[in-house]
Amino acid sequence: MQLNKATHLACPLDGLPLALDERQWRCANGHSFDIARQGYVNLLPVQNKKSREPGDSSAMVEARRRFLDAGFYLPIAEQLKALALHCLPGADVCVLDAGCGEGYYLDQISQALIESGHDATLIGLDIAKPAIIAAARRNKHITWLVASNNNPAVLPATVDMILCMFGFPVYPAFARILKPGGRLLLVDAGPEHLLELREVIYPEVRKSPPSALDKALEMGFELIDSQALHYRTNELNQTQIADLLVMTPHLYRASHAGKEAAAQLERIHLTVDVVFRVLEKKS
Ligand SMILES: C[S@@+](CC[C@H](N)C(=O)[O-])C[C@H]1O[C@@H](n2cnc3c(N)ncnc32)[C@H](O)[C@@H]1O
Ligand SMILES: [Zn+2]
């Protein structure tokens, strides 16, 4: 079994196939993209950037890396691996993690695929350069791209499975790059996710379900499986609580008072409530 680097990347400017020429990816129209010293390639055209540094900042990336490496979300990774292995076809597969952050989950999947004897091409993309630099440090056998879910920079109908974990799915783009019958695995917060922390930082807690799938269904996806994961974490200390706040949207949403209340917490056990949904792209 082996992990292959991607060979089916698409030019983000015109969609043409990219070919590898030494340390550069080039299309037939002469657009070229350097492979960075850390091993990733930036396929996010400057004109498509909505801000100078889109996506998560270095501080957010580092907080997420520390929190995930401490193992609090390991049961999420375990369930993800089991589900991915169950859903993937034959031996030679392409998996793309759309909004991969610092690569924790795709790295876990790569280990599961190696152990199960698959040949695989794994692509992780994120709009945040600091996230991709951290990901490239984590696993050198995966193809890491700075790119956007709006324009994932791989050729149409080449991907067997897309992961979108706590992220921002763009269904038309995902439908374009998946093979017919390909799978989209969405992982999102359930109604009770991190409830104890939310009760500290918000005056009133809304237990909302994960977002509806209407747009996915309109794009020809069909929901074929849905699973929940519910558990309580080990105790988080003050630093880990701070890391968790930095890596979640609560950092932006919470009031000053809410953040102060969280900063006063010395320890907490948290509920993890996560929903896994598998969608299939109809042929
Ligand atoms: C909540 S984080 C989740 C990261 C990772 N999937 C995980 O669960 O650890 C959301 C990620 O989406 C990235 N992101 C935001 N907008 C994006 C876009 N349009 N395309 C690709 N990635 C995006 C952010 O930079 C961030 O790394
Ligand atoms: Zn081009």
mmCIF file of C-alpha atoms and ligand atoms in Angstrom:
data_model
loop_
_atom_site.group_PDB
_atom_site.id
_atom_site.type_symbol
_atom_site.label_atom_id
_atom_site.label_comp_id
_atom_site.label_asym_id
_atom_site.label_seq_id
_atom_site.Cartn_x
_atom_site.Cartn_y
_atom_site.Cartn_z
ATOM 1 C CA MET A 1 0.000 0.000 0.000
ATOM 2 C CA GLN A 2 1.218 3.515 -0.667
ATOM 3 C CA LEU A 3 0.204 7.151 -0.523
ATOM 4 C CA ASN A 4 0.555 8.902 -3.882
ATOM 5 C CA LYS A 5 0.922 12.609 -4.456
ATOM 6 C CA ALA A 6 -1.932 14.126 -6.502
ATOM 7 C CA THR A 7 -1.488 14.279 -10.271
ATOM 8 C CA HIS A 8 -4.908 15.687 -11.194
ATOM 9 C CA LEU A 9 -4.703 19.284 -10.017
ATOM 10 C CA ALA A 10 -6.462 22.009 -12.018
ATOM 11 C CA CYS A 11 -5.282 25.533 -12.728
ATOM 12 C CA PRO A 12 -7.342 27.846 -10.502
ATOM 13 C CA LEU A 13 -7.410 30.503 -13.256
ATOM 14 C CA ASP A 14 -8.762 28.497 -16.206
ATOM 15 C CA GLY A 15 -9.414 24.948 -14.937
ATOM 16 C CA LEU A 16 -6.851 23.342 -17.275
ATOM 17 C CA PRO A 17 -4.864 20.343 -16.009
ATOM 18 C CA LEU A 18 -1.648 21.203 -14.183
ATOM 19 C CA ALA A 19 1.546 19.287 -14.918
ATOM 20 C CA LEU A 20 4.469 19.067 -12.530
ATOM 21 C CA ASP A 21 7.675 20.601 -13.876
ATOM 22 C CA GLU A 22 10.480 20.334 -11.283
ATOM 23 C CA ARG A 23 9.277 22.512 -8.365
ATOM 24 C CA GLN A 24 6.376 24.119 -10.282
ATOM 25 C CA TRP A 25 2.898 23.173 -11.402
ATOM 26 C CA ARG A 26 2.099 24.586 -14.862
ATOM 27 C CA CYS A 27 -0.931 24.689 -17.169
ATOM 28 C CA ALA A 28 -0.948 24.857 -20.996
ATOM 29 C CA ASN A 29 -1.785 28.572 -20.810
ATOM 30 C CA GLY A 30 1.511 29.268 -19.036
ATOM 31 C CA HIS A 31 0.175 29.828 -15.502
ATOM 32 C CA SER A 32 2.638 28.482 -12.967
ATOM 33 C CA PHE A 33 2.523 27.788 -9.233
ATOM 34 C CA ASP A 34 5.630 27.140 -7.155
ATOM 35 C CA ILE A 35 5.900 24.333 -4.627
ATOM 36 C CA ALA A 36 6.823 26.083 -1.393
ATOM 37 C CA ARG A 37 9.861 25.089 0.659
ATOM 38 C CA GLN A 38 7.498 23.357 3.127
ATOM 39 C CA GLY A 39 6.070 21.201 0.305
ATOM 40 C CA TYR A 40 2.616 22.731 -0.256
ATOM 41 C CA VAL A 41 1.386 24.667 -3.303
ATOM 42 C CA ASN A 42 -0.581 27.889 -3.254
ATOM 43 C CA LEU A 43 -3.454 27.664 -5.772
ATOM 44 C CA LEU A 44 -5.400 30.619 -4.413
ATOM 45 C CA PRO A 45 -5.175 33.433 -6.993
ATOM 46 C CA VAL A 46 -4.611 36.827 -5.358
ATOM 47 C CA GLN A 47 -7.688 38.192 -7.155
ATOM 48 C CA ASN A 48 -9.858 35.525 -5.459
ATOM 49 C CA LYS A 49 -8.708 36.466 -1.969
ATOM 50 C CA LYS A 50 -11.346 38.401 -0.070
ATOM 51 C CA SER A 51 -8.788 39.537 2.514
ATOM 52 C CA ARG A 52 -4.992 39.639 2.746
ATOM 53 C CA GLU A 53 -4.915 36.662 5.135
ATOM 54 C CA PRO A 54 -8.133 34.675 4.609
ATOM 55 C CA GLY A 55 -9.255 31.889 6.937
ATOM 56 C CA ASP A 56 -7.834 31.004 10.324
ATOM 57 C CA SER A 57 -4.894 32.969 11.725
ATOM 58 C CA SER A 58 -1.630 31.424 12.958
ATOM 59 C CA ALA A 59 -2.852 31.771 16.558
ATOM 60 C CA MET A 60 -6.051 29.855 15.743
ATOM 61 C CA VAL A 61 -4.120 27.164 13.884
ATOM 62 C CA GLU A 62 -1.674 26.668 16.751
ATOM 63 C CA ALA A 63 -4.493 26.558 19.328
ATOM 64 C CA ARG A 64 -6.323 23.904 17.265
ATOM 65 C CA ARG A 65 -3.136 21.874 16.810
ATOM 66 C CA ARG A 66 -2.424 21.821 20.566
ATOM 67 C CA PHE A 67 -6.041 20.993 21.447
ATOM 68 C CA LEU A 68 -6.379 18.182 18.889
ATOM 69 C CA ASP A 69 -2.977 16.708 19.708
ATOM 70 C CA ALA A 70 -4.078 16.483 23.362
ATOM 71 C CA GLY A 71 -6.596 13.863 22.167
ATOM 72 C CA PHE A 72 -9.897 15.461 23.234
ATOM 73 C CA TYR A 73 -11.390 14.784 19.780
ATOM 74 C CA LEU A 74 -9.747 11.394 19.200
ATOM 75 C CA PRO A 75 -13.149 9.613 19.332
ATOM 76 C CA ILE A 76 -14.259 11.885 16.443
ATOM 77 C CA ALA A 77 -11.200 10.804 14.449
ATOM 78 C CA GLU A 78 -11.873 7.149 15.275
ATOM 79 C CA GLN A 79 -15.490 7.295 14.097
ATOM 80 C CA LEU A 80 -14.422 9.237 11.013
ATOM 81 C CA LYS A 81 -11.842 6.588 10.102
ATOM 82 C CA ALA A 82 -14.333 3.751 10.487
ATOM 83 C CA LEU A 83 -16.944 5.565 8.407
ATOM 84 C CA ALA A 84 -14.469 6.579 5.700
ATOM 85 C CA LEU A 85 -13.125 3.034 5.343
ATOM 86 C CA HIS A 86 -16.659 1.695 5.174
ATOM 87 C CA CYS A 87 -17.681 4.194 2.458
ATOM 88 C CA LEU A 88 -14.614 4.116 0.231
ATOM 89 C CA PRO A 89 -14.655 1.994 -2.922
ATOM 90 C CA GLY A 90 -11.840 -0.384 -4.128
ATOM 91 C CA ALA A 91 -8.155 -0.104 -3.506
ATOM 92 C CA ASP A 92 -7.016 3.074 -5.260
ATOM 93 C CA VAL A 93 -8.878 6.056 -3.862
ATOM 94 C CA CYS A 94 -8.698 9.839 -3.821
ATOM 95 C CA VAL A 95 -9.843 11.637 -0.681
ATOM 96 C CA LEU A 96 -9.990 15.427 -0.387
ATOM 97 C CA ASP A 97 -10.362 17.273 2.921
ATOM 98 C CA ALA A 98 -12.018 20.626 2.137
ATOM 99 C CA GLY A 99 -11.059 23.114 4.862
ATOM 100 C CA CYS A 100 -8.595 20.687 6.446
ATOM 101 C CA GLY A 101 -7.171 23.108 9.006
ATOM 102 C CA GLU A 102 -3.849 21.854 10.307
ATOM 103 C CA GLY A 103 -4.454 18.370 8.939
ATOM 104 C CA TYR A 104 -5.219 16.368 12.086
ATOM 105 C CA TYR A 105 -8.104 14.355 10.608
ATOM 106 C CA LEU A 106 -6.601 13.735 7.159
ATOM 107 C CA ASP A 107 -3.406 12.528 8.823
ATOM 108 C CA GLN A 108 -5.492 10.087 10.874
ATOM 109 C CA ILE A 109 -7.272 8.891 7.710
ATOM 110 C CA SER A 110 -3.928 8.374 5.989
ATOM 111 C CA GLN A 111 -2.849 6.042 8.814
ATOM 112 C CA ALA A 112 -6.135 4.111 8.594
ATOM 113 C CA LEU A 113 -5.783 3.717 4.820
ATOM 114 C CA ILE A 114 -2.203 2.494 5.151
ATOM 115 C CA GLU A 115 -3.239 -0.073 7.771
ATOM 116 C CA SER A 116 -6.127 -1.299 5.603
ATOM 117 C CA GLY A 117 -3.929 -1.771 2.516
ATOM 118 C CA HIS A 118 -5.423 0.952 0.299
ATOM 119 C CA ASP A 119 -3.462 2.833 -2.350
ATOM 120 C CA ALA A 120 -4.568 6.404 -1.910
ATOM 121 C CA THR A 121 -4.120 9.974 -3.026
ATOM 122 C CA LEU A 122 -4.897 12.378 -0.224
ATOM 123 C CA ILE A 123 -5.403 16.100 -0.784
ATOM 124 C CA GLY A 124 -5.911 18.604 2.000
ATOM 125 C CA LEU A 125 -6.902 22.147 1.168
ATOM 126 C CA ASP A 126 -7.509 25.197 3.266
ATOM 127 C CA ILE A 127 -7.819 28.873 2.507
ATOM 128 C CA ALA A 128 -5.493 29.714 5.409
ATOM 129 C CA LYS A 129 -1.800 29.537 4.589
ATOM 130 C CA PRO A 130 -0.731 29.086 8.257
ATOM 131 C CA ALA A 131 -3.015 26.027 8.466
ATOM 132 C CA ILE A 132 -1.456 24.454 5.367
ATOM 133 C CA ILE A 133 2.087 25.158 6.581
ATOM 134 C CA ALA A 134 1.258 23.339 9.845
ATOM 135 C CA ALA A 135 -0.392 20.500 7.894
ATOM 136 C CA ALA A 136 2.654 20.079 5.645
ATOM 137 C CA ARG A 137 4.750 19.702 8.801
ATOM 138 C CA ARG A 138 2.383 16.993 10.095
ATOM 139 C CA ASN A 139 2.431 14.664 7.062
ATOM 140 C CA LYS A 140 4.706 14.872 4.024
ATOM 141 C CA HIS A 141 2.885 12.220 1.948
ATOM 142 C CA ILE A 142 -0.308 14.238 1.547
ATOM 143 C CA THR A 143 -0.774 16.880 -1.176
ATOM 144 C CA TRP A 144 -1.463 20.145 0.671
ATOM 145 C CA LEU A 145 -3.016 23.099 -1.158
ATOM 146 C CA VAL A 146 -3.779 26.655 -0.195
ATOM 147 C CA ALA A 147 -7.089 26.900 -2.056
ATOM 148 C CA SER A 148 -10.747 27.652 -1.535
ATOM 149 C CA ASN A 149 -13.732 25.341 -1.261
ATOM 150 C CA ASN A 150 -15.278 27.631 -3.914
ATOM 151 C CA ASN A 151 -12.626 26.490 -6.395
ATOM 152 C CA PRO A 152 -10.937 23.346 -5.079
ATOM 153 C CA ALA A 153 -8.352 23.244 -7.935
ATOM 154 C CA VAL A 154 -8.688 19.569 -8.814
ATOM 155 C CA LEU A 155 -10.008 18.224 -12.130
ATOM 156 C CA PRO A 156 -13.718 17.362 -12.468
ATOM 157 C CA ALA A 157 -14.941 13.870 -11.471
ATOM 158 C CA THR A 158 -11.646 12.735 -9.926
ATOM 159 C CA VAL A 159 -12.407 12.485 -6.187
ATOM 160 C CA ASP A 160 -13.944 9.478 -4.387
ATOM 161 C CA MET A 161 -14.608 11.174 -1.066
ATOM 162 C CA ILE A 162 -14.698 14.745 0.223
ATOM 163 C CA LEU A 163 -14.480 15.431 3.947
ATOM 164 C CA CYS A 164 -15.887 18.696 5.233
ATOM 165 C CA MET A 165 -15.378 18.841 8.978
ATOM 166 C CA PHE A 166 -16.728 21.755 10.986
ATOM 167 C CA GLY A 167 -16.330 23.678 7.741
ATOM 168 C CA PHE A 168 -18.007 25.512 4.917
ATOM 169 C CA PRO A 169 -19.359 23.169 2.228
ATOM 170 C CA VAL A 170 -19.742 24.548 -1.306
ATOM 171 C CA TYR A 171 -22.023 21.953 -2.902
ATOM 172 C CA PRO A 172 -21.741 22.954 -6.607
ATOM 173 C CA ALA A 173 -17.929 22.829 -6.423
ATOM 174 C CA PHE A 174 -17.991 19.559 -4.478
ATOM 175 C CA ALA A 175 -20.429 17.993 -6.967
ATOM 176 C CA ARG A 176 -18.141 18.987 -9.848
ATOM 177 C CA ILE A 177 -14.993 17.306 -8.505
ATOM 178 C CA LEU A 178 -16.601 14.124 -7.109
ATOM 179 C CA LYS A 179 -16.827 11.033 -9.287
ATOM 180 C CA PRO A 180 -20.373 9.791 -9.969
ATOM 181 C CA GLY A 181 -21.308 7.822 -6.855
ATOM 182 C CA GLY A 182 -18.627 9.694 -4.845
ATOM 183 C CA ARG A 183 -19.272 10.489 -1.204
ATOM 184 C CA LEU A 184 -19.346 13.710 0.788
ATOM 185 C CA LEU A 185 -18.801 13.258 4.504
ATOM 186 C CA LEU A 186 -20.059 16.205 6.548
ATOM 187 C CA VAL A 187 -19.115 16.423 10.217
ATOM 188 C CA ASP A 188 -20.840 19.133 12.229
ATOM 189 C CA ALA A 189 -21.634 20.141 15.778
ATOM 190 C CA GLY A 190 -24.827 18.651 17.231
ATOM 191 C CA PRO A 191 -27.208 20.530 19.580
ATOM 192 C CA GLU A 192 -25.291 19.762 22.774
ATOM 193 C CA HIS A 193 -21.768 20.248 21.497
ATOM 194 C CA LEU A 194 -19.583 21.967 24.126
ATOM 195 C CA LEU A 195 -22.744 22.753 26.075
ATOM 196 C CA GLU A 196 -21.001 23.342 29.435
ATOM 197 C CA LEU A 197 -18.705 25.960 27.889
ATOM 198 C CA ARG A 198 -21.553 27.656 26.043
ATOM 199 C CA GLU A 199 -23.525 27.860 29.293
ATOM 200 C CA VAL A 200 -20.644 29.808 30.804
ATOM 201 C CA ILE A 201 -20.141 32.248 27.938
ATOM 202 C CA TYR A 202 -23.694 32.956 26.751
ATOM 203 C CA PRO A 203 -26.648 34.279 28.783
ATOM 204 C CA GLU A 204 -28.926 31.922 26.827
ATOM 205 C CA VAL A 205 -27.910 28.748 24.983
ATOM 206 C CA ARG A 206 -29.622 27.679 21.774
ATOM 207 C CA LYS A 207 -29.480 23.952 21.075
ATOM 208 C CA SER A 208 -29.547 24.152 17.283
ATOM 209 C CA PRO A 209 -29.297 21.103 15.023
ATOM 210 C CA PRO A 210 -26.657 21.074 12.247
ATOM 211 C CA SER A 211 -27.512 23.027 9.093
ATOM 212 C CA ALA A 212 -30.176 21.676 6.738
ATOM 213 C CA LEU A 213 -29.133 19.872 3.570
ATOM 214 C CA ASP A 214 -31.574 21.459 1.093
ATOM 215 C CA LYS A 215 -28.789 22.994 -1.013
ATOM 216 C CA ALA A 216 -26.929 19.661 -1.176
ATOM 217 C CA LEU A 217 -30.073 17.831 -2.284
ATOM 218 C CA GLU A 218 -30.684 20.475 -4.977
ATOM 219 C CA MET A 219 -27.176 19.746 -6.319
ATOM 220 C CA GLY A 220 -27.986 16.050 -6.767
ATOM 221 C CA PHE A 221 -26.652 14.727 -3.453
ATOM 222 C CA GLU A 222 -28.592 12.099 -1.527
ATOM 223 C CA LEU A 223 -28.278 11.489 2.223
ATOM 224 C CA ILE A 224 -27.326 7.837 2.670
ATOM 225 C CA ASP A 225 -26.181 7.666 6.302
ATOM 226 C CA SER A 226 -26.320 9.721 9.453
ATOM 227 C CA GLN A 227 -24.572 8.906 12.729
ATOM 228 C CA ALA A 228 -24.200 10.729 16.026
ATOM 229 C CA LEU A 229 -21.331 10.715 18.494
ATOM 230 C CA HIS A 230 -21.922 11.830 22.068
ATOM 231 C CA TYR A 231 -19.364 11.648 24.899
ATOM 232 C CA ARG A 232 -17.820 13.568 27.767
ATOM 233 C CA THR A 233 -14.203 14.652 27.555
ATOM 234 C CA ASN A 234 -11.468 14.287 30.127
ATOM 235 C CA GLU A 235 -10.894 17.396 32.190
ATOM 236 C CA LEU A 236 -9.623 20.450 30.286
ATOM 237 C CA ASN A 237 -7.280 22.808 32.145
ATOM 238 C CA GLN A 238 -7.252 26.598 31.800
ATOM 239 C CA THR A 239 -4.855 26.636 28.836
ATOM 240 C CA GLN A 240 -6.860 23.993 27.003
ATOM 241 C CA ILE A 241 -10.098 25.933 27.603
ATOM 242 C CA ALA A 242 -8.412 29.020 26.136
ATOM 243 C CA ASP A 243 -7.196 27.009 23.110
ATOM 244 C CA LEU A 244 -10.676 25.633 22.508
ATOM 245 C CA LEU A 245 -12.182 29.117 22.591
ATOM 246 C CA VAL A 246 -9.626 30.408 20.110
ATOM 247 C CA MET A 247 -10.311 27.587 17.628
ATOM 248 C CA THR A 248 -14.129 27.896 17.655
ATOM 249 C CA PRO A 249 -16.503 30.603 16.386
ATOM 250 C CA HIS A 250 -17.342 31.360 20.023
ATOM 251 C CA LEU A 251 -14.299 33.630 20.146
ATOM 252 C CA TYR A 252 -16.099 36.018 17.766
ATOM 253 C CA ARG A 253 -19.634 35.452 18.979
ATOM 254 C CA ALA A 254 -19.154 35.744 22.751
ATOM 255 C CA SER A 255 -19.473 39.069 24.568
ATOM 256 C CA HIS A 256 -16.554 40.502 26.515
ATOM 257 C CA ALA A 257 -18.260 39.337 29.729
ATOM 258 C CA GLY A 258 -18.698 35.839 28.297
ATOM 259 C CA LYS A 259 -15.034 35.569 27.405
ATOM 260 C CA GLU A 260 -14.071 36.874 30.854
ATOM 261 C CA ALA A 261 -16.235 34.196 32.480
ATOM 262 C CA ALA A 262 -14.518 31.513 30.387
ATOM 263 C CA ALA A 263 -11.091 32.898 31.301
ATOM 264 C CA GLN A 264 -11.966 32.461 35.005
ATOM 265 C CA LEU A 265 -12.686 28.737 34.552
ATOM 266 C CA GLU A 266 -9.937 26.587 36.005
ATOM 267 C CA ARG A 267 -11.168 23.250 34.714
ATOM 268 C CA ILE A 268 -14.158 21.770 32.908
ATOM 269 C CA HIS A 269 -15.458 18.511 31.445
ATOM 270 C CA LEU A 270 -17.273 19.007 28.154
ATOM 271 C CA THR A 271 -19.962 17.235 26.188
ATOM 272 C CA VAL A 272 -18.944 16.437 22.629
ATOM 273 C CA ASP A 273 -21.988 16.054 20.382
ATOM 274 C CA VAL A 274 -21.152 15.556 16.729
ATOM 275 C CA VAL A 275 -23.196 14.507 13.712
ATOM 276 C CA PHE A 276 -21.691 12.589 10.776
ATOM 277 C CA ARG A 277 -23.693 12.711 7.554
ATOM 278 C CA VAL A 278 -22.741 10.802 4.397
ATOM 279 C CA LEU A 279 -24.079 12.126 1.099
ATOM 280 C CA GLU A 280 -23.713 10.404 -2.247
ATOM 281 C CA LYS A 281 -23.399 12.204 -5.542
ATOM 282 C CA LYS A 282 -25.907 10.589 -7.870
ATOM 283 C CA SER A 283 -24.490 9.595 -11.247
HETATM 284 C C1 LIG B 1 -13.545 25.387 12.130
HETATM 285 S S1 LIG B 1 -12.092 25.159 11.127
HETATM 286 C C2 LIG B 1 -12.066 23.386 10.914
HETATM 287 C C3 LIG B 1 -10.718 22.859 10.489
HETATM 288 C C4 LIG B 1 -10.639 21.315 10.364
HETATM 289 N N1 LIG B 1 -11.599 20.799 9.389
HETATM 290 C C5 LIG B 1 -10.861 20.661 11.712
HETATM 291 O O1 LIG B 1 -11.983 20.202 11.964
HETATM 292 O O2 LIG B 1 -9.903 20.620 12.513
HETATM 293 C C6 LIG B 1 -12.613 25.764 9.543
HETATM 294 C C7 LIG B 1 -11.464 25.814 8.516
HETATM 295 O O3 LIG B 1 -12.016 26.237 7.269
HETATM 296 C C8 LIG B 1 -11.063 27.113 6.648
HETATM 297 N N2 LIG B 1 -11.814 27.890 5.643
HETATM 298 C C9 LIG B 1 -12.614 28.955 5.814
HETATM 299 N N3 LIG B 1 -13.155 29.334 4.635
HETATM 300 C C10 LIG B 1 -12.678 28.467 3.690
HETATM 301 C C11 LIG B 1 -12.857 28.330 2.280
HETATM 302 N N4 LIG B 1 -13.648 29.158 1.596
HETATM 303 N N5 LIG B 1 -12.208 27.351 1.647
HETATM 304 C C12 LIG B 1 -11.389 26.495 2.328
HETATM 305 N N6 LIG B 1 -11.183 26.580 3.657
HETATM 306 C C13 LIG B 1 -11.824 27.547 4.331
HETATM 307 C C14 LIG B 1 -10.455 27.881 7.805
HETATM 308 O O4 LIG B 1 -9.218 28.458 7.467
HETATM 309 C C15 LIG B 1 -10.345 26.784 8.869
HETATM 310 O O5 LIG B 1 -9.108 26.121 8.795
HETATM 311 ZN ZN ZN B 2 -4.012 28.202 -16.265
#
